[in-house]
Short mmCIF file of C-alpha atoms and ligand atoms in Angstrom, two decimals:
data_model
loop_
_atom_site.label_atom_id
_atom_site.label_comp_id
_atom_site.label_asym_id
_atom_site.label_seq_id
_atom_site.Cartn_x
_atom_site.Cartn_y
_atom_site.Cartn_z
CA UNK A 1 16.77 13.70 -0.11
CA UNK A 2 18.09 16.79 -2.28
CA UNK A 3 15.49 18.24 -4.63
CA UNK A 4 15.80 21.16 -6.88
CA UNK A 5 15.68 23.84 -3.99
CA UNK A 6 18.73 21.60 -1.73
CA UNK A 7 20.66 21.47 -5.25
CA UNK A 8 20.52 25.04 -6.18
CA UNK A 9 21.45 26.05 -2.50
CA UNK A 10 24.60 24.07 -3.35
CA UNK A 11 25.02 25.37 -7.06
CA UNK A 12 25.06 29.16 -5.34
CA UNK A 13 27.48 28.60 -2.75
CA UNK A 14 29.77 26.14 -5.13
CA UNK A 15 29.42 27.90 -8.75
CA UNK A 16 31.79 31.12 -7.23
CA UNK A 17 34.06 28.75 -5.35
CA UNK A 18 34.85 26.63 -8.50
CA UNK A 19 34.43 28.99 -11.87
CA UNK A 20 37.68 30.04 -12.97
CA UNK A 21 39.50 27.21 -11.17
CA UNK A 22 41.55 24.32 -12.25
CA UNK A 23 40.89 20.77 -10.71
CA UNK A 24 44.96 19.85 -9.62
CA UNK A 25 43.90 16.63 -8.07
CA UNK A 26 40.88 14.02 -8.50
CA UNK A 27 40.63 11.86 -5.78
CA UNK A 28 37.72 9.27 -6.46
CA UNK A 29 37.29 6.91 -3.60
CA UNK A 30 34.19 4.93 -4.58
CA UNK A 31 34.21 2.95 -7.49
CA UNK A 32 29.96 2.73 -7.27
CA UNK A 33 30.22 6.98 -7.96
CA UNK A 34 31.00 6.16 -11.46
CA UNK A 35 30.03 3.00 -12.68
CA UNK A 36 30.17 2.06 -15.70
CA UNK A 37 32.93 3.67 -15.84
CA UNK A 38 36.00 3.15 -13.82
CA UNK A 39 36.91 6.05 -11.25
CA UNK A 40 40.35 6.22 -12.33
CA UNK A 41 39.73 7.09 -15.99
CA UNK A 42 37.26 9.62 -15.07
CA UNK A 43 39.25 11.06 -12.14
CA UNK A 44 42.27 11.19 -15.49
CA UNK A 45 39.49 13.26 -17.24
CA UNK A 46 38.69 15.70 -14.63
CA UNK A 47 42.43 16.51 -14.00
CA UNK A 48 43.51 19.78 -15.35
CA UNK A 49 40.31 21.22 -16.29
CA UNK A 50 39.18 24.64 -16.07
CA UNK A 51 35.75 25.15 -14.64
CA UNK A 52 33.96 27.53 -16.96
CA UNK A 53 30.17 27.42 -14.51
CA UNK A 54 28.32 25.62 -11.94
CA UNK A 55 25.03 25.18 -12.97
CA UNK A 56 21.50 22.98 -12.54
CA UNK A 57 19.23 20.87 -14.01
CA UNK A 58 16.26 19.49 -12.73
CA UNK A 59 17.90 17.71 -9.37
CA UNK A 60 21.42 17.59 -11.36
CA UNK A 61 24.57 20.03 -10.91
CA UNK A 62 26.34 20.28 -13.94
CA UNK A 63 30.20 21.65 -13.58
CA UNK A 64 31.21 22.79 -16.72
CA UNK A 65 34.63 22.74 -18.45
CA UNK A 66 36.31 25.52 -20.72
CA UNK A 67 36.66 21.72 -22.94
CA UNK A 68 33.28 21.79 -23.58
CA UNK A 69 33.17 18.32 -20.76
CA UNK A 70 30.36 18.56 -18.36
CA UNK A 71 30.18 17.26 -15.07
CA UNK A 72 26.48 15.71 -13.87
CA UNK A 73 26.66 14.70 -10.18
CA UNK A 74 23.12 13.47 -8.83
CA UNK A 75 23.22 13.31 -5.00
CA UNK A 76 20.43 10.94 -5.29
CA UNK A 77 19.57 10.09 -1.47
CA UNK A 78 22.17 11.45 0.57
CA UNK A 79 24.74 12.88 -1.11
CA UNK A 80 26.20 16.22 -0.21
CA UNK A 81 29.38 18.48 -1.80
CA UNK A 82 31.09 20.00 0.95
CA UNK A 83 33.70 23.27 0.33
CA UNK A 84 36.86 23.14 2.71
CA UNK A 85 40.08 24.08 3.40
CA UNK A 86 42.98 21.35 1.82
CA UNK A 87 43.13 18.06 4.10
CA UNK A 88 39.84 18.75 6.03
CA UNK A 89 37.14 15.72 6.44
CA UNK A 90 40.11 13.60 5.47
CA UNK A 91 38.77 11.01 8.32
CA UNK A 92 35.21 11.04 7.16
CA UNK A 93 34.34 7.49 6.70
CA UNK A 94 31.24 8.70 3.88
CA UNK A 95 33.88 10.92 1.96
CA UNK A 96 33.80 9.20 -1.50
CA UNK A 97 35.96 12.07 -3.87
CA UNK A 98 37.79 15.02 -3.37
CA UNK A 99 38.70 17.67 -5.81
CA UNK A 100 41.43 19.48 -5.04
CA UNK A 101 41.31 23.51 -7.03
CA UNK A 102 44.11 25.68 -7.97
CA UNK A 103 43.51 28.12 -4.49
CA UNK A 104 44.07 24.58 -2.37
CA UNK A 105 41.04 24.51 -1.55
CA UNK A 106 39.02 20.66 -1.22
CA UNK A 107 35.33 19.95 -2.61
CA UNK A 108 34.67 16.78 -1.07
CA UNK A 109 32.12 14.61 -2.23
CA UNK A 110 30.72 12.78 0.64
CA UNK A 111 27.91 9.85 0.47
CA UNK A 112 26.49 7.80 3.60
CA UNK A 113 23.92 5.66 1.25
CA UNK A 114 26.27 5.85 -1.95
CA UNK A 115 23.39 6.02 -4.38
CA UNK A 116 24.49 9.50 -5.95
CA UNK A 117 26.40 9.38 -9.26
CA UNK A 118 29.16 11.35 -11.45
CA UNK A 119 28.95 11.23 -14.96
CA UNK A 120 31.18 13.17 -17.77
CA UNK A 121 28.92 14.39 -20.71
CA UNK A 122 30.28 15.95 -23.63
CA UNK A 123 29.02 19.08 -24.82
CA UNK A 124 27.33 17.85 -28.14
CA UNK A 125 25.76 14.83 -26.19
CA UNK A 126 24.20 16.93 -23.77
CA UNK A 127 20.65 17.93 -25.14
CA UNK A 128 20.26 14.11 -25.87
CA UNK A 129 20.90 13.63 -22.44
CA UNK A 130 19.03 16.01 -20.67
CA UNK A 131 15.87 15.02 -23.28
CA UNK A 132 15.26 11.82 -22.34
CA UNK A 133 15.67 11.97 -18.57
CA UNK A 134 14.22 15.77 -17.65
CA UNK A 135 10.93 17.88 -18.91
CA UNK A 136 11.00 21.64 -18.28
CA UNK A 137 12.75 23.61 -15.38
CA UNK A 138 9.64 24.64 -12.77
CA UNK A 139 11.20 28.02 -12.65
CA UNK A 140 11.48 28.47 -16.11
CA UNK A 141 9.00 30.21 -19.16
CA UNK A 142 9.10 26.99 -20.87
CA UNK A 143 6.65 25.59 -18.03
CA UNK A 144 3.47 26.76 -19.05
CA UNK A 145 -0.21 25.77 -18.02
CA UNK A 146 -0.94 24.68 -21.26
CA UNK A 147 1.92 22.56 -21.26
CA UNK A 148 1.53 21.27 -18.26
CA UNK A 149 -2.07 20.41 -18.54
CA UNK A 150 -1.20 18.71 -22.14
CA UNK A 151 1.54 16.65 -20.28
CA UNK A 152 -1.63 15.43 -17.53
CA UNK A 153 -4.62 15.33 -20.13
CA UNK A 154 -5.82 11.40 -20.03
CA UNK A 155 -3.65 10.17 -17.09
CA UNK A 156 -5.16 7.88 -14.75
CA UNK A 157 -2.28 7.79 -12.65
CA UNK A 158 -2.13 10.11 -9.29
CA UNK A 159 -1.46 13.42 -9.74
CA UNK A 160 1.12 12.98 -6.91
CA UNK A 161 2.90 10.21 -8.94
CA UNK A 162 2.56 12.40 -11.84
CA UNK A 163 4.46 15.55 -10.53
CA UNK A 164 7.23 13.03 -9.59
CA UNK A 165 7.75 12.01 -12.83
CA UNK A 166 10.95 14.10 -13.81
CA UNK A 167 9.96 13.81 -17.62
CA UNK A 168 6.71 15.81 -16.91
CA UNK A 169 8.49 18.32 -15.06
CA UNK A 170 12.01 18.58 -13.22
CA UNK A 171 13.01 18.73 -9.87
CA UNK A 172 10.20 18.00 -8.03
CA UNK A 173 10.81 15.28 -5.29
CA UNK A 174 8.60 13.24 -2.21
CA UNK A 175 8.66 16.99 -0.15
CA UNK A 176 7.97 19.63 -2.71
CA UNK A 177 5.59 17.33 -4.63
CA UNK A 178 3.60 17.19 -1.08
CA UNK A 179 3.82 21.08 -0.44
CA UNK A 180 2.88 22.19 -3.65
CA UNK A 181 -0.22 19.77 -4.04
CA UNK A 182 -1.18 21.21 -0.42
CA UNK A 183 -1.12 24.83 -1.61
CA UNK A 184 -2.92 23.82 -4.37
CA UNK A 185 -5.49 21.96 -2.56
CA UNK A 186 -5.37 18.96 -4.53
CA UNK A 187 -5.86 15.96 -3.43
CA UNK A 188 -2.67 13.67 -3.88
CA UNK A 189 -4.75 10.53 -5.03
CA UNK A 190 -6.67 12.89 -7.52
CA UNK A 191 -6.32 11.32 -10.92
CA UNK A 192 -4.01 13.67 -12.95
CA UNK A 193 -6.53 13.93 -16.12
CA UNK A 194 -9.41 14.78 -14.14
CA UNK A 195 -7.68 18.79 -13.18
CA UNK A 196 -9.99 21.19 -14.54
CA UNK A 197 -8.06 24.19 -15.98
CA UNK A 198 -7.81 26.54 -13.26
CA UNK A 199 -6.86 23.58 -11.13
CA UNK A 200 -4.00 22.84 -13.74
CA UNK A 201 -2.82 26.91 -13.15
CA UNK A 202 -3.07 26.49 -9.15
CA UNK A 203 -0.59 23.30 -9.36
CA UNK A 204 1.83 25.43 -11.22
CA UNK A 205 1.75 28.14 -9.58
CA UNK A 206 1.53 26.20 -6.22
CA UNK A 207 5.44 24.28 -7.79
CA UNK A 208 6.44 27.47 -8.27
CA UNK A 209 5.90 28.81 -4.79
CA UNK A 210 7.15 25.97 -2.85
CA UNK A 211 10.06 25.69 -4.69
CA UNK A 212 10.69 29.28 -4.14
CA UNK A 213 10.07 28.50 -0.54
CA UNK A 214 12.62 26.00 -0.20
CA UNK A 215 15.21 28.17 -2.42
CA UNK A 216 14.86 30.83 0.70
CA UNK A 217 15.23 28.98 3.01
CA UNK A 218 18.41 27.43 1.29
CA UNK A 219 16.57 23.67 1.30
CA UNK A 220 15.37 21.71 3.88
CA UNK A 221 17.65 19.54 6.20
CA UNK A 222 15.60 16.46 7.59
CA UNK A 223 18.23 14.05 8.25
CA UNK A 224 21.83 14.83 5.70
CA UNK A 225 21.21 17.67 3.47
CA UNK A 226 23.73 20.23 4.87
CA UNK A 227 24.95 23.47 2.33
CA UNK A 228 28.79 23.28 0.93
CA UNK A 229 29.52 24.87 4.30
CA UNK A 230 28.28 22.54 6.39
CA UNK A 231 24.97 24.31 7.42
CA UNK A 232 21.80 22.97 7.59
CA UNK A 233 18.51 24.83 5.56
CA UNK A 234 15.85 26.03 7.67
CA UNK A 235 12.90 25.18 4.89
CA UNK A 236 11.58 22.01 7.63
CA UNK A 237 10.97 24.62 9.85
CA UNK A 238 8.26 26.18 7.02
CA UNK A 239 6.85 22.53 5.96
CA UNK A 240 3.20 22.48 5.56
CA UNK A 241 2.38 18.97 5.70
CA UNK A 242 5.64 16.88 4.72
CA UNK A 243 6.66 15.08 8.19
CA UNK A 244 3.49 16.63 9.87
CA UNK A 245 0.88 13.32 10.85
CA UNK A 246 -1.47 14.91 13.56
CA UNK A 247 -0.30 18.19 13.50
CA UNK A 248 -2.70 21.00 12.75
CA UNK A 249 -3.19 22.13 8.98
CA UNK A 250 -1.45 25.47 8.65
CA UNK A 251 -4.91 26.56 6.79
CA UNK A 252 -7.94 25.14 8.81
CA UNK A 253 -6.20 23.21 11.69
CA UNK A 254 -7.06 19.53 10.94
CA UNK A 255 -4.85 17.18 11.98
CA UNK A 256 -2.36 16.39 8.95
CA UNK A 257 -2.79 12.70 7.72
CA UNK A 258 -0.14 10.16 5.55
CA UNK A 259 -1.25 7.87 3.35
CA UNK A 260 0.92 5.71 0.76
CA UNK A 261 0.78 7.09 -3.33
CA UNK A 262 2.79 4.92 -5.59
CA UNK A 263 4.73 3.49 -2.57
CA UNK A 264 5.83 7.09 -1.57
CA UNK A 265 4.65 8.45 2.07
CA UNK A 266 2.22 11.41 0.91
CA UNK A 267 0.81 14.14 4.04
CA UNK A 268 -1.87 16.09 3.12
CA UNK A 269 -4.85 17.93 4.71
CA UNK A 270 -8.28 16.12 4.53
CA UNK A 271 -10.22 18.99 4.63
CA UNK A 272 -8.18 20.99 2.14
CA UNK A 273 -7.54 18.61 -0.24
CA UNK A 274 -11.10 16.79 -1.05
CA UNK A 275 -10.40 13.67 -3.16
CA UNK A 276 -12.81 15.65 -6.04
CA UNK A 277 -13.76 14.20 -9.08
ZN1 LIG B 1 -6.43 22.18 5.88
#
């Protein structure tokens, strides 16, 4: 499942492949890509526009238009945007749109699970969008300690479940969420308004890292996540405990255990990550 570090691999390698260019065709395949809305009249909108940037937020990509129209594709669980010559993949049974640019080249949308989504946002719409859905970019100044710790003061909820929550901060999915808590030696069932200050400054710094981590690495490839040119990410090689039941904690060597927060499969290291106060 892409999180921020699989969709800003893909916002690298597509933003100088697609700024500058116009989109000659719009091909879209799958009606579920853009419900409400019907794939014809967005694939009539897309046609002819001049790509300004490529750029992310949170787990979005946003393509946006000298028109002031912005793109917002979520891969959700398995999509992936692929960069290849014209005509390529044109047998792929999972290809759901293709965008054909001005150099003839093909970004092809493909989709085994179909869950991911395109939506056109206007440019005056797009801070009412984004402040609903998102909180602040991990990477960013905006996320601060003392915000963060504002955003988990009085939450009963598990500070796993908490870091989740895009609206707290953005991004974050199952793997990070389980790295991050591990280098901050948290305990995943730890209730979120319990984290004394300096425990509040280890979980943001520990976001930061692992996020960095996966950047690196160019994301983590566990089952479909593959770059725009097909390549896998080597971050699963660098997993701490996501995946990991029985195998030895990176840090002390206990085996690595899974338990279920909020329905999600959480790994974590006993030993490092007491279940505190
Ligand atoms: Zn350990």
């Amino acid at each position: 499942v892409p999180e921020l570090p699989e969709v800003e691999t893909i916002r690298s390698r597509l933003a100088p492949a697609m700024a500058g260019r116009c989109l000659m065709r719009v091909a879209i395949l799958d009606s579920r890509l853009t419900r409400p809305e019907p794939p014809h009249s967005i694939a009539g909108e897309l046609r002819g526009q001049h790509v300004s940037d490529v750029s992310r937020r949170g787990k979005y990509l946003v393509v946006r238009f000298e028109s002031g129209l912005h793109l917002l594709v979520h891969l959700r669980m398995t999509g992936t945007l692929l960069h290849v010559p014209h005509g390529a993949r044109s047998v792929d049974p999972y290809r759901r749109a293709v965008v054909t640019l001005d150099d003839g080249s093909d970004v092809v949308y493909r989709d085994v699970r179909r869950f991911g989504t395109w939506q056109l946002v206007r440019k005056e719409e797009l801070d009412a969008f984004w402040s609903g859905r998102l909180g602040p970019e991990p990477l960013g100044p905006a996320f601060t300690s003392a915000r963060l710790a504002d955003a988990l003061s009085g939450r009963r909820a598990p500070i796993k479940s908490v870091v989740l929550d895009q609206r707290m901060v953005a991004g974050l999915g199952n793997i990070y969420a389980d790295e991050a808590l591990w280098r901050a030696r948290l305990h995943p069932l730890r209730a979120a308004g319990t984290l004394a200050p300096e425990e509040v400054a280890r979980l943001l710094r520990a976001v930061r890292s692992s996020l960095s981590a996966g950047i690196e690495r160019q994301g983590a490839t566990l089952r479909d996540y593959r770059d725009p040119t097909g390549a896998p990410g080597r971050m699963q090689e660098a997993l701490r405990v996501y995946g990991r039941t029985g195998e030895p904690c990176p840090r002390c060597g206990t085996p690595i255990e899974k338990i279920h927060v909020g329905g999600r499969g959480t790994w974590y290291c006993p030993r490092c990550q007491k279940p505190g106060s």
